mmCIF file of C-alpha atoms and ligand atoms in Angstrom:
data_model
loop_
_atom_site.group_PDB
_atom_site.id
_atom_site.type_symbol
_atom_site.label_atom_id
_atom_site.label_comp_id
_atom_site.label_asym_id
_atom_site.label_seq_id
_atom_site.Cartn_x
_atom_site.Cartn_y
_atom_site.Cartn_z
ATOM 1 C CA MET K 29 120.782 57.133 -8.839
ATOM 2 C CA ALA K 30 120.083 57.778 -5.245
ATOM 3 C CA GLN K 31 123.060 58.281 -3.001
ATOM 4 C CA ILE K 32 123.331 55.646 -0.440
ATOM 5 C CA ASN K 33 126.718 56.209 0.360
ATOM 6 C CA PRO K 34 126.853 58.526 3.660
ATOM 7 C CA PRO K 35 127.949 61.983 2.749
ATOM 8 C CA ALA K 36 131.627 62.936 3.335
ATOM 9 C CA PRO K 37 132.443 64.006 7.008
ATOM 10 C CA SER K 38 132.101 67.789 7.547
ATOM 11 C CA ASP K 39 135.149 69.630 8.414
ATOM 12 C CA SER K 40 134.275 69.870 12.019
ATOM 13 C CA GLN K 41 133.709 66.037 12.305
ATOM 14 C CA ARG K 42 136.777 64.908 10.432
ATOM 15 C CA ARG K 43 140.016 63.906 12.152
ATOM 16 C CA THR K 44 143.413 65.900 11.936
ATOM 17 C CA CYS K 45 145.050 63.028 9.836
ATOM 18 C CA GLN K 46 142.853 60.787 7.681
ATOM 19 C CA VAL K 47 143.658 57.375 5.963
ATOM 20 C CA SER K 48 142.197 56.367 2.644
ATOM 21 C CA PRO K 49 142.945 52.622 2.073
ATOM 22 C CA SER K 50 143.222 51.906 -1.774
ATOM 23 C CA ILE K 51 141.131 48.933 -3.146
ATOM 24 C CA LEU K 52 143.538 48.730 -5.816
ATOM 25 C CA SER K 53 145.491 46.341 -3.625
ATOM 26 C CA ALA K 54 142.304 44.543 -2.677
ATOM 27 C CA ASP K 55 140.738 41.317 -4.129
ATOM 28 C CA PHE K 56 138.511 42.656 -6.767
ATOM 29 C CA ALA K 57 136.147 39.516 -6.690
ATOM 30 C CA ARG K 58 135.325 40.586 -3.037
ATOM 31 C CA LEU K 59 135.183 43.946 -2.989
ATOM 32 C CA ALA K 60 132.418 44.342 -0.359
ATOM 33 C CA GLU K 61 134.333 42.181 2.235
ATOM 34 C CA GLU K 62 137.446 44.092 1.367
ATOM 35 C CA ALA K 63 135.789 47.247 2.333
ATOM 36 C CA GLU K 64 134.412 45.632 5.518
ATOM 37 C CA ALA K 65 138.078 44.488 6.186
ATOM 38 C CA VAL K 66 138.931 48.316 6.636
ATOM 39 C CA ARG K 67 136.120 49.619 8.733
ATOM 40 C CA GLY K 68 137.040 52.695 10.616
ATOM 41 C CA ALA K 69 138.924 53.998 7.635
ATOM 42 C CA ASP K 70 138.181 57.617 6.984
ATOM 43 C CA TRP K 71 137.555 56.920 3.307
ATOM 44 C CA LEU K 72 137.807 54.029 0.747
ATOM 45 C CA HIS K 73 140.260 55.081 -2.210
ATOM 46 C CA VAL K 74 138.887 53.775 -5.508
ATOM 47 C CA ASP K 75 141.406 54.063 -8.243
ATOM 48 C CA VAL K 76 139.664 54.245 -11.680
ATOM 49 C CA MET K 77 141.966 53.706 -14.634
ATOM 50 C CA ASP K 78 141.127 53.847 -18.407
ATOM 51 C CA ASN K 79 144.250 52.287 -20.056
ATOM 52 C CA HIS K 80 144.885 55.701 -21.678
ATOM 53 C CA PHE K 81 145.721 58.300 -19.025
ATOM 54 C CA VAL K 82 147.658 55.577 -17.340
ATOM 55 C CA PRO K 83 148.733 52.144 -18.774
ATOM 56 C CA ASN K 84 146.437 49.929 -16.614
ATOM 57 C CA LEU K 85 142.559 49.309 -16.484
ATOM 58 C CA THR K 86 140.578 48.805 -13.328
ATOM 59 C CA LEU K 87 136.934 49.684 -12.969
ATOM 60 C CA GLY K 88 134.179 52.150 -13.611
ATOM 61 C CA VAL K 89 130.840 53.578 -12.730
ATOM 62 C CA PRO K 90 128.965 50.498 -12.274
ATOM 63 C CA VAL K 91 131.328 49.144 -9.841
ATOM 64 C CA VAL K 92 131.516 52.448 -7.882
ATOM 65 C CA GLU K 93 127.531 52.375 -7.657
ATOM 66 C CA SER K 94 127.657 48.901 -6.336
ATOM 67 C CA LEU K 95 130.330 49.534 -3.892
ATOM 68 C CA ALA K 96 128.543 52.805 -2.642
ATOM 69 C CA ARG K 97 125.681 50.615 -1.638
ATOM 70 C CA ALA K 98 127.862 47.758 -0.181
ATOM 71 C CA THR K 99 129.823 50.048 2.460
ATOM 72 C CA ARG K 100 129.011 52.994 4.633
ATOM 73 C CA THR K 101 132.790 54.203 4.376
ATOM 74 C CA PRO K 102 132.585 57.308 2.113
ATOM 75 C CA LEU K 103 134.243 56.701 -1.301
ATOM 76 C CA ASP K 104 137.328 58.670 -2.393
ATOM 77 C CA CYS K 105 137.369 58.262 -6.222
ATOM 78 C CA HIS K 106 140.773 58.834 -7.923
ATOM 79 C CA LEU K 107 140.027 59.248 -11.566
ATOM 80 C CA MET K 108 143.134 58.326 -13.731
ATOM 81 C CA ILE K 109 141.320 59.067 -16.896
ATOM 82 C CA GLU K 110 141.181 61.021 -20.084
ATOM 83 C CA GLN K 111 138.389 63.325 -20.537
ATOM 84 C CA PRO K 112 137.432 63.688 -16.738
ATOM 85 C CA ASP K 113 135.244 66.766 -17.751
ATOM 86 C CA ARG K 114 132.777 64.274 -19.311
ATOM 87 C CA TRP K 115 133.059 61.384 -16.762
ATOM 88 C CA ALA K 116 133.758 62.755 -13.363
ATOM 89 C CA PRO K 117 130.075 63.971 -12.781
ATOM 90 C CA GLN K 118 128.936 60.430 -13.103
ATOM 91 C CA TYR K 119 131.175 59.264 -10.164
ATOM 92 C CA VAL K 120 129.362 61.770 -8.018
ATOM 93 C CA GLU K 121 125.891 60.465 -9.084
ATOM 94 C CA ALA K 122 127.349 56.898 -8.413
ATOM 95 C CA GLY K 123 127.737 57.924 -4.773
ATOM 96 C CA ALA K 124 131.347 59.075 -4.371
ATOM 97 C CA GLY K 125 131.785 61.525 -1.402
ATOM 98 C CA SER K 126 135.061 62.861 -3.089
ATOM 99 C CA VAL K 127 135.955 62.811 -6.785
ATOM 100 C CA THR K 128 139.557 63.522 -7.908
ATOM 101 C CA PHE K 129 140.510 64.340 -11.588
ATOM 102 C CA HIS K 130 143.877 64.780 -12.882
ATOM 103 C CA ALA K 131 145.064 68.412 -13.799
ATOM 104 C CA GLU K 132 146.949 67.148 -16.742
ATOM 105 C CA ALA K 133 143.589 65.534 -18.212
ATOM 106 C CA ALA K 134 141.083 68.199 -17.254
ATOM 107 C CA ALA K 135 139.952 70.644 -20.253
ATOM 108 C CA ALA K 136 138.316 73.066 -17.811
ATOM 109 C CA PRO K 137 139.463 72.314 -14.223
ATOM 110 C CA VAL K 138 137.488 75.201 -12.601
ATOM 111 C CA ARG K 139 134.267 74.398 -14.357
ATOM 112 C CA LEU K 140 134.687 70.657 -13.395
ATOM 113 C CA ALA K 141 135.436 71.257 -9.802
ATOM 114 C CA ARG K 142 132.409 73.542 -9.648
ATOM 115 C CA GLU K 143 130.178 70.988 -11.195
ATOM 116 C CA ILE K 144 131.598 68.264 -8.648
ATOM 117 C CA ARG K 145 130.710 70.547 -5.800
ATOM 118 C CA ALA K 146 127.200 71.452 -7.091
ATOM 119 C CA LYS K 147 126.557 67.890 -7.485
ATOM 120 C CA GLY K 148 127.267 67.339 -3.900
ATOM 121 C CA ALA K 149 130.861 65.598 -3.549
ATOM 122 C CA ARG K 150 134.183 67.114 -2.429
ATOM 123 C CA ALA K 151 136.155 68.267 -5.553
ATOM 124 C CA SER K 152 139.965 67.339 -5.724
ATOM 125 C CA MET K 153 142.605 67.660 -8.252
ATOM 126 C CA ALA K 154 145.825 65.438 -8.558
ATOM 127 C CA LEU K 155 149.114 66.211 -9.797
ATOM 128 C CA ARG K 156 151.610 63.638 -11.513
ATOM 129 C CA PRO K 157 155.013 63.977 -10.143
ATOM 130 C CA ALA K 158 156.318 66.088 -12.782
ATOM 131 C CA THR K 159 153.335 68.499 -12.742
ATOM 132 C CA PRO K 160 154.391 71.664 -10.515
ATOM 133 C CA ILE K 161 151.884 73.096 -8.018
ATOM 134 C CA GLU K 162 152.752 76.634 -8.572
ATOM 135 C CA GLN K 163 150.801 77.007 -11.858
ATOM 136 C CA TYR K 164 147.709 75.945 -9.959
ATOM 137 C CA GLU K 165 147.904 78.443 -6.964
ATOM 138 C CA ASP K 166 144.902 80.521 -8.215
ATOM 139 C CA LEU K 167 142.722 77.573 -8.488
ATOM 140 C CA LEU K 168 143.180 76.263 -4.979
ATOM 141 C CA PRO K 169 140.142 78.193 -3.629
ATOM 142 C CA GLU K 170 137.902 75.922 -6.009
ATOM 143 C CA LEU K 171 139.016 72.654 -4.452
ATOM 144 C CA ASP K 172 138.329 70.758 -1.224
ATOM 145 C CA MET K 173 141.545 68.571 -1.641
ATOM 146 C CA ILE K 174 144.763 68.603 -3.709
ATOM 147 C CA LEU K 175 146.385 65.205 -4.369
ATOM 148 C CA ILE K 176 150.321 65.101 -4.784
ATOM 149 C CA MET K 177 151.151 61.856 -6.481
ATOM 150 C CA THR K 178 154.192 60.334 -4.638
ATOM 151 C CA VAL K 179 154.550 57.896 -7.571
ATOM 152 C CA GLU K 180 153.850 57.695 -11.268
ATOM 153 C CA PRO K 181 150.127 56.802 -11.340
ATOM 154 C CA GLY K 182 149.070 53.405 -12.728
ATOM 155 C CA PHE K 183 150.116 50.529 -10.279
ATOM 156 C CA GLY K 184 150.100 49.917 -6.636
ATOM 157 C CA GLY K 185 153.162 48.637 -4.838
ATOM 158 C CA GLN K 186 155.600 51.176 -6.201
ATOM 159 C CA ALA K 187 158.463 52.812 -4.198
ATOM 160 C CA PHE K 188 157.860 56.178 -2.645
ATOM 161 C CA LEU K 189 159.304 59.007 -4.595
ATOM 162 C CA ASP K 190 160.987 61.191 -1.705
ATOM 163 C CA ILE K 191 161.737 63.728 -4.301
ATOM 164 C CA MET K 192 157.980 64.718 -3.973
ATOM 165 C CA LEU K 193 158.331 65.956 -0.266
ATOM 166 C CA SER K 194 159.601 69.469 -1.276
ATOM 167 C CA LYS K 195 156.295 69.719 -3.605
ATOM 168 C CA ILE K 196 154.309 68.544 -0.468
ATOM 169 C CA ARG K 197 155.806 71.298 1.578
ATOM 170 C CA ARG K 198 155.462 74.102 -0.950
ATOM 171 C CA THR K 199 151.855 72.880 -1.501
ATOM 172 C CA ARG K 200 151.245 73.224 2.359
ATOM 173 C CA GLU K 201 152.668 76.845 2.334
ATOM 174 C CA LEU K 202 150.338 77.920 -0.448
ATOM 175 C CA ILE K 203 147.488 76.615 1.577
ATOM 176 C CA SER K 204 148.494 78.429 4.532
ATOM 177 C CA LYS K 205 149.501 81.336 2.580
ATOM 178 C CA HIS K 206 145.879 81.705 1.262
ATOM 179 C CA GLY K 207 144.335 80.586 4.625
ATOM 180 C CA LEU K 208 142.373 77.709 2.687
ATOM 181 C CA ASP K 209 140.733 74.716 4.379
ATOM 182 C CA LEU K 210 142.208 72.538 1.704
ATOM 183 C CA TRP K 211 142.997 68.916 2.394
ATOM 184 C CA LEU K 212 146.395 67.653 1.078
ATOM 185 C CA GLN K 213 146.482 64.106 -0.156
ATOM 186 C CA VAL K 214 149.473 61.827 -0.823
ATOM 187 C CA ASP K 215 149.188 58.681 -2.852
ATOM 188 C CA GLY K 216 151.682 56.203 -3.798
ATOM 189 C CA GLY K 217 154.293 54.080 -1.695
ATOM 190 C CA VAL K 218 152.822 55.430 1.605
ATOM 191 C CA SER K 219 153.661 53.037 4.427
ATOM 192 C CA ALA K 220 154.931 52.742 7.982
ATOM 193 C CA ASP K 221 158.339 53.619 6.559
ATOM 194 C CA THR K 222 157.302 56.979 4.620
ATOM 195 C CA ILE K 223 153.941 58.309 6.230
ATOM 196 C CA GLU K 224 155.789 60.263 8.932
ATOM 197 C CA ARG K 225 157.910 62.109 6.279
ATOM 198 C CA CYS K 226 154.660 62.926 4.168
ATOM 199 C CA ALA K 227 153.002 64.205 7.495
ATOM 200 C CA GLU K 228 155.791 66.440 8.513
ATOM 201 C CA ALA K 229 155.946 68.039 4.880
ATOM 202 C CA GLY K 230 152.226 68.867 5.391
ATOM 203 C CA ALA K 231 150.180 66.027 3.888
ATOM 204 C CA ASP K 232 147.020 65.222 6.130
ATOM 205 C CA VAL K 233 145.040 62.673 4.031
ATOM 206 C CA PHE K 234 147.132 59.495 3.297
ATOM 207 C CA VAL K 235 146.267 56.789 0.667
ATOM 208 C CA ALA K 236 147.637 53.431 1.188
ATOM 209 C CA GLY K 237 147.148 50.297 -0.680
ATOM 210 C CA SER K 238 149.638 47.654 -0.280
ATOM 211 C CA ALA K 239 150.586 48.920 3.205
ATOM 212 C CA VAL K 240 146.980 48.247 4.186
ATOM 213 C CA TYR K 241 146.002 45.252 2.208
ATOM 214 C CA GLY K 242 149.212 43.561 2.570
ATOM 215 C CA ALA K 243 148.924 43.626 6.353
ATOM 216 C CA ALA K 244 147.652 40.620 8.293
ATOM 217 C CA ASP K 245 145.094 42.949 9.892
ATOM 218 C CA PRO K 246 144.054 45.612 7.427
ATOM 219 C CA ALA K 247 141.937 47.574 9.879
ATOM 220 C CA GLU K 248 144.676 47.680 12.491
ATOM 221 C CA ALA K 249 147.013 48.971 9.724
ATOM 222 C CA VAL K 250 144.746 51.819 9.103
ATOM 223 C CA ARG K 251 144.834 52.607 12.817
ATOM 224 C CA SER K 252 148.371 52.406 13.070
ATOM 225 C CA LEU K 253 149.154 54.582 9.913
ATOM 226 C CA ARG K 254 146.856 57.395 11.224
ATOM 227 C CA ALA K 255 148.411 57.230 14.659
ATOM 228 C CA GLN K 256 151.914 57.598 13.118
ATOM 229 C CA ALA K 257 150.686 60.496 11.005
ATOM 230 C CA GLU K 258 149.129 62.234 13.953
ATOM 231 C CA ALA K 259 152.221 61.859 16.062
ATOM 232 C CA ALA K 260 154.158 63.288 13.550
ATOM 233 C CA THR K 261 151.992 66.378 13.005
ATOM 234 C CA VAL K 262 151.501 67.196 16.789
ATOM 235 C CA GLY K 263 151.916 70.843 17.093
ATOM 236 C CA ALA K 264 151.922 71.570 13.285
ATOM 237 C CA PRO K 265 149.684 74.734 12.649
ATOM 238 C CA TRP K 266 147.238 72.892 10.203
ATOM 239 C CA ALA K 267 146.801 70.216 12.454
ATOM 240 C CA CYS K 268 146.073 72.402 15.431
ATOM 241 C CA ALA K 269 143.479 74.280 13.497
ATOM 242 C CA HIS K 270 140.892 71.535 14.003
HETATM 243 C C1 DX5 R 318 148.561 54.332 -8.198
HETATM 244 C C2 DX5 R 318 147.260 54.570 -7.229
HETATM 245 C C3 DX5 R 318 147.463 54.288 -6.026
HETATM 246 C C4 DX5 R 318 147.808 53.104 -5.383
HETATM 247 C C5 DX5 R 318 148.709 53.152 -4.222
HETATM 248 O O1 DX5 R 318 148.300 55.014 -9.280
HETATM 249 O O2 DX5 R 318 146.780 55.922 -7.440
HETATM 250 O O3 DX5 R 318 146.278 54.779 -5.227
HETATM 251 O O4 DX5 R 318 146.663 52.068 -5.131
HETATM 252 O O5 DX5 R 318 149.193 51.948 -3.937
HETATM 253 P P1 DX5 R 318 150.327 51.651 -3.043
HETATM 254 O O6 DX5 R 318 150.006 52.368 -1.479
HETATM 255 O O7 DX5 R 318 150.587 50.195 -2.886
HETATM 256 O O8 DX5 R 318 151.416 52.449 -3.616
HETATM 257 ZN ZN1 ZN R 319 145.011 56.456 -6.073
#
């Protein structure tokens, strides 16, 4: 299937802090309009759930294909599914600009990340709250983004787990220690109340579902969250590098 969705922004084009609104909090009967409602967002976060890896079921490849045709915002697909080794490449073919698989579900994360990159998308790996970052230190150069979950995956609208802040900090330290150009995404309970703490701890890509789609003006909520994160990271070494 031809990729109609535009390619992911190059590192020189990207902003210091990026916001990726999650359509999990949008109206699934009006996805094209809901994508349009957050025009100006850096990414559109698409939560794929299979009712096995998480106790919830959302959407799959055909919906991602249609969404990629319906919006010019690059798609950031977060796969909360078993057997990502088998399915993730199909999401690249469907038009995703970034594909995130879970470390806990991948059988061969290095091979999978290489396959995602070879097919033309950014490769990203997610960690559930109980999964430590340290055991993945050697894999980080294989990735374009690491996702630190700040809730147990499965549902939107959950409370932010501030016990994850130290993991975000340790992840940023590992990225700096190895001199990597690796994005650090946070997902779950990110809002005007929590985004600054995430940014100060070292996150630079922020997923927000209810904080964006629950707002009266979702596009304005994206801009406001991004401005808050940027203000919180002025002077941070990773923010100044770009
Ligand atoms: C949860 C999903 C999140 C979810 C976030 O498992 O991965 O992307 O949509 O929703 P909020 O921002 O409402 O916590
Ligand atoms: Zn997500």
